Amino acid sequence: MSRTLQVGDREKTADRLLRSTARNSYDPDVDLDWDAPLEEGKPYIPFHRSSLYGTAMWDRLSEDQRIELTKHEFASIASNGLWFEVLLMQMLLKEFYDSDPRTQHAQYALTEVADECRHSTMFAKAVNKVGAPAYGPLPLLRNGGRILPTTLKGPSAYASILVAEEVLDRFQRDQMNDEDVQPLVRMVNRIHVLEEARHVTFAREEVVRRMAECGAAERAYHQYWTALVSYAICFSLINPHVYKAVGLRPRDAHRAAWSNPHFQNTLHWGGEKIMAFLDEVGLVGRPGMRWWKKAFLIR
């Protein structure tokens, strides 16, 4: 059973986040050395976070093939991160449309959109720099994303944002602190992690406020949609086409990845913090349990 979480005044929180943005923001165009060469022999994500790590397919790959696979997995995660950011911006702008622009809360929503524009550009430049395709989501998910900003509302909209941001945050913190990972990738992740911390605070408080206003039917609606979108987020992280880069059949490799206990544990690990929060505010319930389990966010 969830308990009532206390949050601060909406305007005071927004004011604090606006001040933090003014003090601590990056411009990826100038704060990253895009002309620096990539380092030979360094993976783009830690090997133990690769979707195939621990499988027979992984064992058959050479060291160079493993590095190449992590390059394409990084490109998939980054380009899907860009997709998440674009959906988030649409939801924030939709919210701003009906807000009083004089409020700090509305102004922070616009400030977050500005942050996400820079992050999207940074992810796009990073994928281009490593020389991999911008995989993005599969067509079914991409088309589904077109209706998402009109379908999601209230706490499930903010909760879905949180799942995307906080799962990526865990992956990126792991990568930015690993000296074996490509320096460019580490810096991209560091910038994103530092700036997303503000966005997480903003979204978490909105989830708490809005769940407090929900009746039983609304709660079930938000439980289902949060779980379904969270499954889509996890499923989209590694586009099956990445496996072609190392000569593997996408369908077979994708099946091996999703039945791989190491990858399942990675997804579960990625969602540990956000799932504890969502459970506490009452967003984890029977209506969405099938999707939570399919995403390995709940055992």
Short mmCIF file of C-alpha atoms in Angstrom, two decimals:
data_model
loop_
_atom_site.label_atom_id
_atom_site.label_comp_id
_atom_site.label_asym_id
_atom_site.label_seq_id
_atom_site.Cartn_x
_atom_site.Cartn_y
_atom_site.Cartn_z
CA MET A 1 0.00 0.00 0.00
CA SER A 2 1.34 3.42 -0.89
CA ARG A 3 1.77 6.18 1.66
CA THR A 4 1.26 9.89 1.07
CA LEU A 5 4.53 11.55 0.12
CA GLN A 6 5.07 15.18 0.96
CA VAL A 7 6.33 17.63 -1.66
CA GLY A 8 7.17 21.29 -1.50
CA ASP A 9 5.28 24.23 -2.93
CA ARG A 10 5.15 23.96 -6.74
CA GLU A 11 6.34 27.54 -7.30
CA LYS A 12 9.20 27.25 -4.80
CA THR A 13 10.42 24.04 -6.42
CA ALA A 14 10.28 25.62 -9.88
CA ASP A 15 12.15 28.71 -8.66
CA ARG A 16 14.90 26.54 -7.17
CA LEU A 17 15.22 24.50 -10.37
CA LEU A 18 15.35 27.65 -12.52
CA ARG A 19 18.19 28.98 -10.38
CA SER A 20 20.02 25.65 -10.63
CA THR A 21 19.63 25.69 -14.41
CA ALA A 22 21.12 29.18 -14.59
CA ARG A 23 24.14 28.06 -12.52
CA ASN A 24 24.75 24.58 -13.92
CA SER A 25 24.03 24.10 -17.60
CA TYR A 26 26.18 22.87 -20.47
CA ASP A 27 26.36 23.67 -24.13
CA PRO A 28 27.34 20.38 -25.82
CA ASP A 29 28.51 22.26 -28.92
CA VAL A 30 31.35 23.85 -26.96
CA ASP A 31 31.71 21.66 -23.87
CA LEU A 32 32.48 18.52 -25.88
CA ASP A 33 35.46 18.11 -28.20
CA TRP A 34 33.72 16.68 -31.24
CA ASP A 35 36.95 16.73 -33.25
CA ALA A 36 38.87 14.47 -30.87
CA PRO A 37 39.47 10.98 -32.33
CA LEU A 38 37.76 7.96 -30.84
CA GLU A 39 40.09 5.67 -28.88
CA GLU A 40 41.04 2.34 -30.40
CA GLY A 41 40.10 -0.79 -28.46
CA LYS A 42 37.63 0.85 -26.07
CA PRO A 43 33.99 -0.26 -25.90
CA TYR A 44 31.10 2.19 -26.09
CA ILE A 45 29.25 0.63 -23.18
CA PRO A 46 30.70 -1.75 -20.56
CA PHE A 47 30.80 -5.28 -21.92
CA HIS A 48 28.74 -6.62 -18.99
CA ARG A 49 25.89 -4.27 -19.98
CA SER A 50 25.72 -5.56 -23.55
CA SER A 51 22.43 -7.31 -24.30
CA LEU A 52 24.22 -10.48 -25.42
CA TYR A 53 26.81 -10.65 -22.63
CA GLY A 54 26.83 -14.12 -21.10
CA THR A 55 25.19 -15.85 -24.08
CA ALA A 56 26.65 -18.42 -26.47
CA MET A 57 26.44 -15.76 -29.20
CA TRP A 58 28.63 -13.44 -27.13
CA ASP A 59 31.17 -16.21 -26.58
CA ARG A 60 31.52 -16.65 -30.34
CA LEU A 61 32.27 -12.97 -30.98
CA SER A 62 35.85 -11.73 -31.25
CA GLU A 63 37.04 -8.79 -29.12
CA ASP A 64 36.67 -6.45 -32.11
CA GLN A 65 33.14 -7.70 -32.76
CA ARG A 66 32.21 -7.16 -29.13
CA ILE A 67 33.43 -3.56 -29.30
CA GLU A 68 31.55 -3.07 -32.56
CA LEU A 69 28.36 -4.44 -31.00
CA THR A 70 28.65 -2.03 -28.06
CA LYS A 71 29.06 0.84 -30.54
CA HIS A 72 25.76 -0.03 -32.18
CA GLU A 73 24.04 -0.67 -28.86
CA PHE A 74 25.20 2.77 -27.69
CA ALA A 75 23.81 4.28 -30.91
CA SER A 76 20.49 2.50 -30.33
CA ILE A 77 20.22 3.67 -26.71
CA ALA A 78 21.23 7.24 -27.63
CA SER A 79 18.84 7.50 -30.59
CA ASN A 80 16.02 6.05 -28.54
CA GLY A 81 16.95 8.50 -25.79
CA LEU A 82 16.50 11.22 -28.40
CA TRP A 83 13.06 9.78 -29.24
CA PHE A 84 12.11 9.86 -25.55
CA GLU A 85 13.26 13.48 -25.32
CA VAL A 86 11.11 14.52 -28.30
CA LEU A 87 8.02 12.86 -26.78
CA LEU A 88 8.79 14.53 -23.45
CA MET A 89 9.05 17.93 -25.11
CA GLN A 90 5.68 17.44 -26.78
CA MET A 91 4.06 16.57 -23.44
CA LEU A 92 5.69 19.54 -21.70
CA LEU A 93 4.60 21.95 -24.43
CA LYS A 94 1.07 20.54 -24.29
CA GLU A 95 1.09 21.21 -20.56
CA PHE A 96 2.51 24.70 -21.03
CA TYR A 97 -0.19 25.51 -23.59
CA ASP A 98 -2.83 25.55 -20.85
CA SER A 99 -0.63 27.12 -18.15
CA ASP A 100 -0.23 30.66 -16.92
CA PRO A 101 3.12 31.66 -18.48
CA ARG A 102 3.80 34.07 -15.61
CA THR A 103 4.27 31.20 -13.14
CA GLN A 104 7.68 29.79 -12.28
CA HIS A 105 6.22 26.32 -12.87
CA ALA A 106 5.31 27.11 -16.48
CA GLN A 107 8.64 28.82 -17.06
CA TYR A 108 10.54 25.82 -15.76
CA ALA A 109 8.61 23.57 -18.16
CA LEU A 110 9.91 25.75 -21.01
CA THR A 111 13.41 25.68 -19.52
CA GLU A 112 13.30 21.90 -19.46
CA VAL A 113 12.26 21.87 -23.13
CA ALA A 114 15.34 24.00 -23.88
CA ASP A 115 17.52 21.49 -21.98
CA GLU A 116 16.00 18.59 -23.90
CA CYS A 117 16.62 20.35 -27.23
CA ARG A 118 20.32 20.50 -26.39
CA HIS A 119 20.36 16.90 -25.21
CA SER A 120 18.67 15.71 -28.40
CA THR A 121 21.25 17.54 -30.49
CA MET A 122 24.02 16.06 -28.34
CA PHE A 123 22.72 12.50 -28.80
CA ALA A 124 22.38 13.03 -32.55
CA LYS A 125 25.95 14.35 -32.84
CA ALA A 126 27.28 11.49 -30.70
CA VAL A 127 25.64 8.83 -32.87
CA ASN A 128 27.04 10.53 -35.97
CA LYS A 129 30.50 10.76 -34.38
CA VAL A 130 30.74 7.04 -33.60
CA GLY A 131 29.67 6.20 -37.16
CA ALA A 132 26.56 4.15 -36.48
CA PRO A 133 22.95 4.48 -37.69
CA ALA A 134 20.40 6.43 -35.64
CA TYR A 135 18.38 3.29 -35.03
CA GLY A 136 15.56 4.73 -32.93
CA PRO A 137 12.52 2.58 -32.15
CA LEU A 138 10.95 -0.04 -34.38
CA PRO A 139 8.20 1.32 -36.71
CA LEU A 140 5.34 0.06 -34.50
CA LEU A 141 6.70 1.94 -31.50
CA ARG A 142 7.59 5.03 -33.52
CA ASN A 143 4.03 5.20 -34.87
CA GLY A 144 2.62 4.57 -31.40
CA GLY A 145 4.69 7.48 -30.16
CA ARG A 146 2.75 9.81 -32.44
CA ILE A 147 -0.38 9.40 -30.34
CA LEU A 148 1.33 9.17 -26.96
CA PRO A 149 1.30 12.91 -26.12
CA THR A 150 -2.49 12.95 -26.62
CA THR A 151 -3.09 9.64 -24.81
CA LEU A 152 -0.99 10.17 -21.70
CA LYS A 153 -2.06 12.74 -19.18
CA GLY A 154 -1.56 13.61 -15.56
CA PRO A 155 0.53 11.30 -13.38
CA SER A 156 1.03 8.57 -16.03
CA ALA A 157 2.55 11.15 -18.39
CA TYR A 158 5.07 12.29 -15.80
CA ALA A 159 5.66 8.74 -14.54
CA SER A 160 6.45 7.52 -18.07
CA ILE A 161 8.91 10.40 -18.44
CA LEU A 162 10.52 9.30 -15.17
CA VAL A 163 10.91 5.67 -16.26
CA ALA A 164 12.67 6.74 -19.48
CA GLU A 165 14.90 9.24 -17.69
CA GLU A 166 15.75 7.17 -14.64
CA VAL A 167 16.48 3.91 -16.47
CA LEU A 168 18.77 5.85 -18.82
CA ASP A 169 20.27 7.63 -15.81
CA ARG A 170 21.33 4.35 -14.24
CA PHE A 171 22.87 3.13 -17.48
CA GLN A 172 24.67 6.43 -17.99
CA ARG A 173 26.04 6.72 -14.45
CA ASP A 174 27.49 3.26 -14.87
CA GLN A 175 29.14 4.23 -18.17
CA MET A 176 30.45 7.66 -17.19
CA ASN A 177 32.38 6.20 -14.25
CA ASP A 178 33.95 3.35 -16.25
CA GLU A 179 37.40 4.39 -17.48
CA ASP A 180 37.40 1.55 -20.02
CA VAL A 181 34.52 3.19 -21.93
CA GLN A 182 35.11 5.65 -24.79
CA PRO A 183 35.84 9.15 -23.35
CA LEU A 184 33.32 10.84 -25.67
CA VAL A 185 30.56 8.51 -24.49
CA ARG A 186 31.50 9.12 -20.87
CA MET A 187 31.29 12.91 -21.28
CA VAL A 188 27.98 12.76 -23.16
CA ASN A 189 26.58 10.68 -20.32
CA ARG A 190 28.02 12.97 -17.64
CA ILE A 191 26.36 16.06 -19.13
CA HIS A 192 23.03 14.28 -19.46
CA VAL A 193 23.12 12.86 -15.93
CA LEU A 194 23.93 16.21 -14.31
CA GLU A 195 21.15 18.08 -16.10
CA GLU A 196 18.52 15.34 -15.87
CA ALA A 197 18.72 15.40 -12.06
CA ARG A 198 16.68 18.64 -12.16
CA HIS A 199 14.10 17.14 -14.50
CA VAL A 200 13.64 14.12 -12.25
CA THR A 201 12.91 16.33 -9.24
CA PHE A 202 10.32 18.27 -11.27
CA ALA A 203 8.58 15.13 -12.59
CA ARG A 204 8.60 13.23 -9.28
CA GLU A 205 6.88 16.07 -7.45
CA GLU A 206 4.24 16.32 -10.20
CA VAL A 207 3.52 12.58 -9.94
CA VAL A 208 3.02 12.84 -6.17
CA ARG A 209 0.73 15.88 -6.44
CA ARG A 210 -1.40 14.42 -9.21
CA MET A 211 -1.74 10.93 -7.74
CA ALA A 212 -3.11 12.52 -4.57
CA GLU A 213 -6.01 13.83 -6.67
CA CYS A 214 -6.90 10.45 -8.29
CA GLY A 215 -9.88 8.29 -7.51
CA ALA A 216 -9.84 4.48 -7.83
CA ALA A 217 -10.76 4.38 -11.55
CA GLU A 218 -8.22 7.04 -12.45
CA ARG A 219 -5.56 5.25 -10.43
CA ALA A 220 -6.16 2.01 -12.38
CA TYR A 221 -5.97 3.94 -15.68
CA HIS A 222 -2.64 5.48 -14.75
CA GLN A 223 -1.27 2.18 -13.43
CA TYR A 224 -2.01 0.47 -16.74
CA TRP A 225 -0.64 3.19 -19.03
CA THR A 226 2.50 3.74 -16.98
CA ALA A 227 3.29 0.02 -17.13
CA LEU A 228 2.55 -0.30 -20.86
CA VAL A 229 4.67 2.71 -21.82
CA SER A 230 7.46 1.53 -19.51
CA TYR A 231 7.52 -1.81 -21.32
CA ALA A 232 7.76 0.02 -24.65
CA ILE A 233 10.67 2.07 -23.29
CA CYS A 234 12.63 -1.00 -22.17
CA PHE A 235 11.81 -2.95 -25.34
CA SER A 236 12.98 -0.10 -27.56
CA LEU A 237 16.40 0.42 -25.96
CA ILE A 238 18.18 -2.11 -28.18
CA ASN A 239 16.85 -2.09 -31.73
CA PRO A 240 17.18 -5.65 -33.17
CA HIS A 241 18.95 -4.28 -36.27
CA VAL A 242 22.08 -3.53 -34.20
CA TYR A 243 23.05 -7.20 -34.41
CA LYS A 244 23.56 -7.02 -38.18
CA ALA A 245 26.72 -4.99 -37.49
CA VAL A 246 28.47 -8.12 -36.19
CA GLY A 247 26.95 -10.57 -38.64
CA LEU A 248 24.15 -11.89 -36.45
CA ARG A 249 20.59 -12.49 -37.58
CA PRO A 250 18.52 -9.80 -35.82
CA ARG A 251 15.58 -12.05 -34.95
CA ASP A 252 17.77 -14.75 -33.41
CA ALA A 253 20.01 -12.32 -31.53
CA HIS A 254 17.04 -10.32 -30.25
CA ARG A 255 15.43 -13.51 -28.95
CA ALA A 256 18.71 -14.50 -27.29
CA ALA A 257 19.03 -11.06 -25.66
CA TRP A 258 15.51 -11.07 -24.20
CA SER A 259 15.95 -14.57 -22.81
CA ASN A 260 19.41 -13.68 -21.44
CA PRO A 261 19.43 -13.58 -17.61
CA HIS A 262 22.28 -11.04 -17.65
CA PHE A 263 20.29 -8.62 -19.79
CA GLN A 264 17.14 -9.23 -17.78
CA ASN A 265 19.12 -8.39 -14.63
CA THR A 266 20.45 -5.23 -16.31
CA LEU A 267 16.92 -4.05 -17.10
CA HIS A 268 15.79 -4.86 -13.55
CA TRP A 269 18.82 -3.03 -12.13
CA GLY A 270 18.11 -0.05 -14.39
CA GLY A 271 14.61 0.29 -12.98
CA GLU A 272 15.24 -0.38 -9.29
CA LYS A 273 15.14 3.24 -8.09
CA ILE A 274 12.19 4.39 -10.16
CA MET A 275 10.14 1.27 -9.45
CA ALA A 276 10.48 1.80 -5.70
CA PHE A 277 9.16 5.34 -6.14
CA LEU A 278 6.29 4.34 -8.45
CA ASP A 279 5.23 1.62 -6.01
CA GLU A 280 5.29 4.11 -3.15
CA VAL A 281 3.00 6.57 -4.93
CA GLY A 282 0.54 3.85 -5.97
CA LEU A 283 1.37 3.50 -9.67
CA VAL A 284 2.33 -0.18 -9.51
CA GLY A 285 -0.80 -2.30 -9.42
CA ARG A 286 -2.65 -5.23 -10.96
CA PRO A 287 -3.83 -3.39 -14.13
CA GLY A 288 -0.25 -3.06 -15.40
CA MET A 289 1.48 -6.02 -13.76
CA ARG A 290 1.77 -8.04 -16.98
CA TRP A 291 3.74 -5.23 -18.64
CA TRP A 292 6.00 -4.63 -15.65
CA LYS A 293 6.98 -8.29 -15.67
CA LYS A 294 7.48 -8.43 -19.45
CA ALA A 295 9.88 -5.48 -19.11
CA PHE A 296 11.72 -7.30 -16.26
CA LEU A 297 11.19 -4.24 -14.08
CA ILE A 298 9.33 -6.53 -11.68
CA ARG A 299 10.33 -10.16 -11.23
#
